[in-house]
Tab-separated table of C-alpha atoms in Angstrom:
chain	number	residue	atom	x	y	z
A	1	MET	CA	-3.558	-74.601	-51.820
A	2	ASP	CA	-5.731	-71.368	-51.718
A	3	GLN	CA	-8.673	-70.983	-49.042
A	4	ARG	CA	-11.336	-71.795	-52.828
A	5	THR	CA	-9.346	-74.756	-53.626
A	6	CYS	CA	-9.437	-76.358	-49.593
A	7	LYS	CA	-13.362	-75.524	-49.341
A	8	GLN	CA	-14.086	-77.314	-52.484
A	9	GLN	CA	-12.413	-80.728	-51.328
A	10	THR	CA	-13.335	-80.737	-48.032
A	11	GLY	CA	-16.460	-78.284	-47.877
A	12	ALA	CA	-15.160	-76.644	-44.536
A	13	HIS	CA	-13.227	-73.282	-44.020
A	14	PRO	CA	-9.777	-73.658	-43.622
A	15	PRO	CA	-8.906	-72.803	-39.890
A	16	PRO	CA	-7.624	-69.125	-39.434
A	17	GLN	CA	-4.424	-68.270	-39.514
A	18	ARG	CA	-2.873	-65.708	-36.637
A	19	SER	CA	-0.651	-63.379	-38.195
A	20	SER	CA	2.431	-62.809	-35.754
A	21	ALA	CA	1.485	-58.832	-35.195
A	22	PHE	CA	-1.325	-60.328	-32.839
A	23	SER	CA	1.189	-62.194	-31.150
A	24	SER	CA	2.110	-59.294	-29.255
A	25	THR	CA	-0.147	-56.740	-27.181
A	26	ARG	CA	1.283	-53.733	-28.695
A	27	PRO	CA	-0.130	-52.752	-32.262
A	28	PRO	CA	2.216	-53.233	-35.097
A	29	SER	CA	4.517	-50.424	-36.141
A	30	ARG	CA	3.561	-48.658	-38.854
A	31	ALA	CA	6.522	-46.738	-41.445
A	32	LEU	CA	5.947	-43.099	-40.955
A	33	PRO	CA	7.642	-40.415	-43.892
A	34	SER	CA	10.998	-38.931	-42.209
A	35	LEU	CA	12.333	-35.966	-43.136
A	36	VAL	CA	15.795	-34.584	-42.853
A	37	PRO	CA	16.136	-30.731	-41.141
A	38	ALA	CA	14.973	-28.378	-43.203
A	39	GLN	CA	17.531	-26.632	-45.458
A	40	LYS	CA	17.563	-23.000	-45.990
A	41	THR	CA	17.042	-22.021	-49.952
A	42	GLY	CA	17.190	-18.210	-50.145
A	43	SER	CA	14.584	-16.594	-48.203
A	44	SER	CA	12.425	-20.302	-48.199
A	45	MET	CA	12.798	-23.230	-46.166
A	46	ALA	CA	12.806	-26.425	-48.169
A	47	ALA	CA	11.960	-29.560	-46.615
A	48	VAL	CA	14.255	-32.459	-48.208
A	49	SER	CA	13.062	-36.183	-47.978
A	50	ALA	CA	15.731	-38.259	-46.205
A	51	PRO	CA	17.925	-40.500	-48.236
A	52	ALA	CA	16.583	-44.002	-49.272
A	53	ASP	CA	19.081	-45.808	-47.287
A	54	ALA	CA	18.163	-44.134	-43.905
A	55	PRO	CA	16.235	-46.103	-41.419
A	56	ALA	CA	12.431	-45.818	-41.243
A	57	ALA	CA	11.111	-43.839	-38.181
A	58	THR	CA	8.211	-45.992	-36.517
A	59	GLU	CA	5.942	-44.781	-33.584
A	60	ASP	CA	8.388	-47.128	-31.302
A	61	ALA	CA	10.970	-44.403	-31.967
A	62	ALA	CA	11.700	-42.396	-28.579
A	63	TRP	CA	10.442	-38.665	-28.895
A	64	PRO	CA	12.994	-36.076	-29.529
A	65	THR	CA	15.231	-34.924	-26.319
A	66	LEU	CA	14.154	-30.963	-25.491
A	67	PRO	CA	17.088	-29.287	-25.114
A	68	SER	CA	17.510	-28.315	-21.582
A	69	ALA	CA	17.474	-24.520	-19.822
A	70	PRO	CA	21.130	-23.543	-19.639
A	71	ASP	CA	22.554	-23.290	-16.343
A	72	ALA	CA	21.607	-19.664	-14.571
A	73	THR	CA	25.376	-19.415	-12.844
A	74	ALA	CA	27.099	-20.372	-16.293
A	75	ALA	CA	24.664	-17.816	-18.292
A	76	GLY	CA	25.575	-15.036	-15.899
A	77	ALA	CA	29.101	-15.034	-15.487
A	78	ALA	CA	29.464	-15.530	-19.106
A	79	SER	CA	27.450	-12.108	-19.171
A	80	ALA	CA	29.300	-10.339	-16.180
A	81	GLY	CA	32.263	-11.973	-18.069
A	82	GLY	CA	31.959	-9.663	-21.338
A	83	GLY	CA	30.062	-12.200	-23.196
A	84	GLY	CA	28.974	-9.730	-25.907
A	85	GLY	CA	32.506	-9.307	-27.326
A	86	GLY	CA	31.729	-9.682	-30.778
A	87	ASP	CA	32.344	-12.321	-33.225
A	88	GLY	CA	35.141	-14.391	-32.463
A	89	GLY	CA	36.102	-12.222	-29.633
A	90	ASP	CA	37.826	-13.674	-26.338
A	91	GLY	CA	35.510	-11.423	-23.390
A	92	GLY	CA	38.830	-10.391	-21.907
A	93	ASP	CA	38.072	-6.647	-22.809
A	94	ALA	CA	34.754	-6.671	-21.847
A	95	PRO	CA	34.564	-7.396	-17.934
A	96	ALA	CA	33.951	-3.757	-16.870
A	97	GLY	CA	31.251	-3.266	-19.201
A	98	GLY	CA	29.821	-6.290	-18.365
A	99	ASP	CA	30.232	-5.706	-14.441
A	100	ALA	CA	28.679	-2.154	-14.748
A	101	ALA	CA	25.473	-3.980	-16.901
A	102	VAL	CA	24.794	-6.380	-13.824
A	103	GLY	CA	25.423	-3.878	-10.805
A	104	SER	CA	23.490	-0.708	-12.492
A	105	GLY	CA	19.936	-2.099	-12.248
A	106	CYS	CA	20.439	-2.719	-8.451
A	107	THR	CA	21.009	0.527	-7.132
A	108	ASP	CA	18.067	3.093	-8.032
A	109	ALA	CA	15.264	2.338	-5.642
A	110	ALA	CA	12.078	3.495	-6.940
A	111	PRO	CA	10.662	6.258	-5.181
A	112	VAL	CA	8.087	5.709	-2.952
A	113	ALA	CA	4.771	8.169	-2.824
A	114	GLU	CA	4.189	9.274	0.173
A	115	ALA	CA	0.956	8.352	2.146
A	116	PRO	CA	-1.947	11.097	1.769
A	117	SER	CA	-2.932	12.260	5.149
A	118	TYR	CA	-6.734	12.566	5.845
A	119	PRO	CA	-9.123	14.106	5.916
A	120	LEU	CA	-7.796	15.727	2.844
A	121	THR	CA	-8.041	19.627	2.499
A	122	VAL	CA	-9.387	20.131	-1.288
A	123	GLU	CA	-8.569	24.427	-2.175
A	124	TYR	CA	-11.135	26.054	-4.276
A	125	CYS	CA	-10.707	28.980	-6.197
A	126	PRO	CA	-12.490	31.951	-4.977
A	127	MET	CA	-13.389	33.417	-8.028
A	128	CYS	CA	-15.251	30.368	-9.938
A	129	GLY	CA	-15.300	27.637	-7.075
A	130	LEU	CA	-13.303	25.079	-8.928
A	131	PRO	CA	-10.298	23.538	-7.719
A	132	PRO	CA	-6.941	25.390	-9.261
A	133	GLU	CA	-6.380	22.384	-11.655
A	134	TYR	CA	-10.099	23.112	-13.560
A	135	CYS	CA	-9.911	27.021	-13.391
A	136	ARG	CA	-8.133	26.530	-17.121
A	137	PHE	CA	-11.334	24.844	-18.237
A	138	ASN	CA	-13.587	27.666	-17.693
A	139	SER	CA	-14.760	30.318	-20.822
A	140	ASN	CA	-11.453	33.126	-21.497
A	141	SER	CA	-13.340	35.845	-19.221
A	142	VAL	CA	-13.815	33.819	-16.492
A	143	PHE	CA	-10.191	32.162	-16.547
A	144	ALA	CA	-8.952	35.671	-17.205
A	145	LYS	CA	-10.431	36.509	-13.878
A	146	CYS	CA	-8.861	33.332	-11.764
A	147	LYS	CA	-4.935	34.207	-13.477
A	148	PRO	CA	-3.962	36.416	-10.670
A	149	TRP	CA	-5.399	34.518	-7.927
A	150	LEU	CA	-3.514	31.546	-10.001
A	151	LYS	CA	-0.240	33.407	-10.349
A	152	GLU	CA	0.052	34.095	-6.397
A	153	ALA	CA	-1.051	30.328	-5.058
A	154	HIS	CA	-0.241	27.901	-7.993
A	155	PRO	CA	2.390	29.492	-10.121
A	156	THR	CA	3.076	26.601	-11.816
A	157	LEU	CA	-0.679	26.111	-13.308
A	158	VAL	CA	0.342	29.348	-15.111
A	159	PRO	CA	3.864	29.668	-16.236
A	160	GLU	CA	3.203	31.505	-19.603
A	161	LEU	CA	2.240	34.156	-16.751
A	162	PHE	CA	6.131	34.440	-15.942
A	163	GLU	CA	8.667	35.843	-17.908
A	164	GLU	CA	11.997	33.717	-17.977
A	165	GLY	CA	13.607	32.836	-14.643
A	166	GLU	CA	10.426	34.711	-12.605
A	167	LEU	CA	8.861	31.644	-11.788
A	168	GLU	CA	11.910	29.803	-10.139
A	169	THR	CA	11.711	32.545	-8.195
A	170	LYS	CA	8.664	32.772	-7.326
A	171	LEU	CA	8.528	29.229	-6.457
A	172	ALA	CA	11.760	29.540	-3.601
A	173	ALA	CA	10.115	32.273	-2.027
A	174	MET	CA	6.844	30.180	-1.702
A	175	ALA	CA	9.052	27.569	-0.267
A	176	VAL	CA	10.598	29.951	2.192
A	177	ASP	CA	6.990	31.406	3.079
A	178	ALA	CA	5.527	27.881	3.810
A	179	GLU	CA	8.768	26.719	6.375
A	180	ALA	CA	8.446	30.048	8.239
A	181	ALA	CA	4.396	29.358	8.554
A	182	THR	CA	5.145	25.619	9.303
A	183	ALA	CA	7.914	27.293	12.229
A	184	SER	CA	4.884	29.719	12.718
A	185	ALA	CA	2.695	27.368	13.543
A	186	ASN	CA	4.900	24.817	15.756
A	187	ALA	CA	5.709	27.613	18.004
A	188	ALA	CA	2.316	28.312	18.701
A	189	ALA	CA	1.404	25.176	19.421
A	190	ASP	CA	4.064	24.728	21.911
A	191	ALA	CA	3.026	28.480	23.078
A	192	ALA	CA	-0.488	26.671	23.546
A	193	VAL	CA	0.673	23.584	25.702
A	194	ALA	CA	3.283	26.169	27.605
A	195	SER	CA	0.457	28.244	28.723
A	196	SER	CA	-1.799	25.341	29.696
A	197	LEU	CA	0.863	23.814	32.181
A	198	THR	CA	1.400	27.110	33.953
A	199	GLY	CA	-0.174	26.884	37.295
A	200	PRO	CA	-3.124	25.064	38.192
A	201	LYS	CA	-6.299	25.630	36.721
A	202	LEU	CA	-9.952	26.524	38.220
A	203	VAL	CA	-12.689	23.475	37.873
A	204	LYS	CA	-16.188	23.235	38.944
A	205	ARG	CA	-17.375	21.038	40.775
A	206	ALA	CA	-20.607	19.393	42.386
A	207	GLY	CA	-22.863	21.933	43.727
A	208	GLY	CA	-21.521	24.628	42.092
A	209	ARG	CA	-18.087	24.757	44.083
A	210	SER	CA	-15.306	25.895	42.480
A	211	THR	CA	-11.181	23.876	42.963
A	212	ARG	CA	-7.830	24.682	41.465
A	213	VAL	CA	-6.306	21.482	40.197
A	214	ASN	CA	-3.072	21.388	38.886
A	215	PRO	CA	-2.918	20.043	34.772
A	216	GLU	CA	-2.973	16.161	34.438
A	217	ILE	CA	-4.630	13.222	32.495
A	218	VAL	CA	-5.734	10.776	34.911
A	219	ILE	CA	-6.845	7.592	32.901
A	220	HIS	CA	-8.477	4.608	35.096
A	221	THR	CA	-11.096	1.540	34.458
A	222	ASP	CA	-13.952	0.600	35.903
A	223	GLN	CA	-16.560	-2.116	35.882
A	224	ARG	CA	-20.615	-1.408	34.301
A	225	LYS	CA	-23.513	-3.833	34.043
A	226	GLY	CA	-22.468	-7.506	32.754
A	227	ARG	CA	-18.965	-6.998	33.866
A	228	LYS	CA	-18.124	-4.671	30.913
A	229	GLN	CA	-14.910	-3.033	31.067
A	230	VAL	CA	-14.900	0.871	30.547
A	231	THR	CA	-11.937	3.330	30.742
A	232	ILE	CA	-12.613	6.383	31.805
A	233	VAL	CA	-10.294	9.453	30.921
A	234	MET	CA	-10.303	13.070	33.001
A	235	GLY	CA	-8.209	15.895	32.645
A	236	LEU	CA	-8.556	16.280	28.865
A	237	ASP	CA	-10.206	19.848	29.533
A	238	LEU	CA	-7.002	21.347	31.355
A	239	PHE	CA	-5.170	20.965	28.242
A	240	ASP	CA	-7.555	22.991	25.988
A	241	ILE	CA	-8.474	19.437	24.363
A	242	LYS	CA	-11.880	19.033	23.010
A	243	LEU	CA	-13.735	16.070	24.447
A	244	ALA	CA	-15.764	15.622	21.689
A	245	ASP	CA	-12.569	15.570	19.290
A	246	ALA	CA	-10.661	13.229	21.548
A	247	ALA	CA	-13.815	10.422	21.467
A	248	ARG	CA	-13.885	10.410	17.800
A	249	ALA	CA	-10.234	10.101	17.527
A	250	CYS	CA	-10.687	7.092	19.961
A	251	LYS	CA	-13.841	5.647	17.687
A	252	LYS	CA	-11.685	5.757	14.723
A	253	ALA	CA	-8.109	4.182	16.672
A	254	PHE	CA	-9.537	1.472	18.545
A	255	ALA	CA	-13.010	0.489	16.850
A	256	SER	CA	-15.038	0.937	19.691
A	257	GLY	CA	-17.181	3.098	21.209
A	258	ALA	CA	-16.560	6.744	23.346
A	259	THR	CA	-18.782	9.283	24.236
A	260	VAL	CA	-18.369	12.534	26.581
A	261	ALA	CA	-19.789	12.134	30.512
A	262	LYS	CA	-20.174	13.364	33.511
A	263	SER	CA	-17.843	11.771	35.951
A	264	ALA	CA	-19.158	12.169	40.294
A	265	ASP	CA	-17.571	15.402	41.037
A	266	ASN	CA	-19.051	17.055	37.957
A	267	ARG	CA	-16.123	16.621	35.550
A	268	ASP	CA	-15.805	16.176	32.155
A	269	THR	CA	-14.780	12.827	31.241
A	270	VAL	CA	-14.853	10.656	27.787
A	271	GLU	CA	-15.701	7.085	28.508
A	272	ILE	CA	-14.138	4.413	26.378
A	273	GLN	CA	-15.381	1.361	25.948
A	274	GLY	CA	-12.444	-2.086	27.084
A	275	THR	CA	-9.213	-1.890	28.453
A	276	ARG	CA	-7.981	1.334	26.494
A	277	ALA	CA	-5.596	3.125	29.410
A	278	HIS	CA	-2.171	2.366	27.617
A	279	GLU	CA	-3.604	2.850	24.583
A	280	PHE	CA	-4.565	6.236	25.136
A	281	ALA	CA	-1.904	7.225	27.001
A	282	ASP	CA	-0.188	6.540	23.720
A	283	LEU	CA	-2.759	8.619	21.748
A	284	VAL	CA	-2.976	11.760	23.604
A	285	ARG	CA	0.717	11.955	24.021
A	286	ALA	CA	1.027	11.065	20.310
A	287	LYS	CA	-2.233	13.791	18.742
A	288	TYR	CA	-2.298	16.201	21.724
A	289	LYS	CA	1.672	16.558	22.340
A	290	VAL	CA	0.685	16.084	26.310
A	291	PRO	CA	3.870	15.632	28.043
A	292	ALA	CA	4.237	12.554	28.801
A	293	GLU	CA	5.117	13.382	32.899
A	294	LEU	CA	1.271	14.707	33.164
A	295	ILE	CA	-0.031	11.864	31.990
A	296	PHE	CA	-1.011	9.199	35.472
A	297	ILE	CA	-3.188	5.148	34.993
A	298	VAL	CA	-4.381	4.298	37.566
A	299	GLU	CA	-4.193	0.358	38.273
A	300	ALA	CA	-4.790	-1.665	41.429
A	301	LYS	CA	-6.103	1.470	43.185
A	302	THR	CA	-2.531	3.121	42.252
A	303	LYS	CA	-1.856	6.209	40.488
A	304	LYS	CA	1.478	5.901	38.652
A	305	ARG	CA	3.175	7.759	35.741
A	306	ALA	CA	2.041	6.033	32.210
A	307	PHE	CA	5.257	6.705	30.867
A	308	PRO	CA	7.769	5.936	33.854
């Protein structure tokens, strides 16, 4: 009996019938079109429908499992053991090639660029006033005037001015001259230090008197107002060290204030904010090449060597 006949006989609607699909909290499954893996036909890929007897895929079916990543150890062993031996090859003849491929990438180290030293020194052409790399961008007449200087000072910038083999000879000679100049500069610096250490030096005291003092650097700390500590350095002038340059070096190295002042006995000193006795001893030894046995630090009214 359908709903219309039931309504005509009873005058009421029949009770609703619950579908079995609503008895569960999950929505009903819907059939999804299933396809078999695509088959390659010539140069195109054609998707073929699944056969009639294949089970229909539903939403309840699990998602396909993704292939797991290959084991790194197994992959490395396979590549090192000669996995590229060709189709059907057993890889027995390729261990040497595999080992070379694995080990060759770890032996070559990338070159490390040298850090620039500051302040930078820029050389300019005496003819045009530009750096030598930019002389070529002048007019032909101006560049012709720069060529003789470039040929002597920077031959690599004008290789067309040299005949075959002449440029290499010029570079070798310049390398020898540079080594000789460096050795001469080092010898001059050593001689200057040695001359500064030969015997006592005459130093003016308060009241216009002059006395002879043995060359040495004495570093001690003092207290100013508000319990501020300052480091006082005496004796830099005995080594021909410019006090203003030493003060600037302290500002840069210690990031603190430093100034040139006079002591109570009319001696030129460098005052550094903070307790920097040992740090300044290292600085003056490394920067100005002062012998370690001539650097002293006064602690608790006791004078002792900074580098025992």
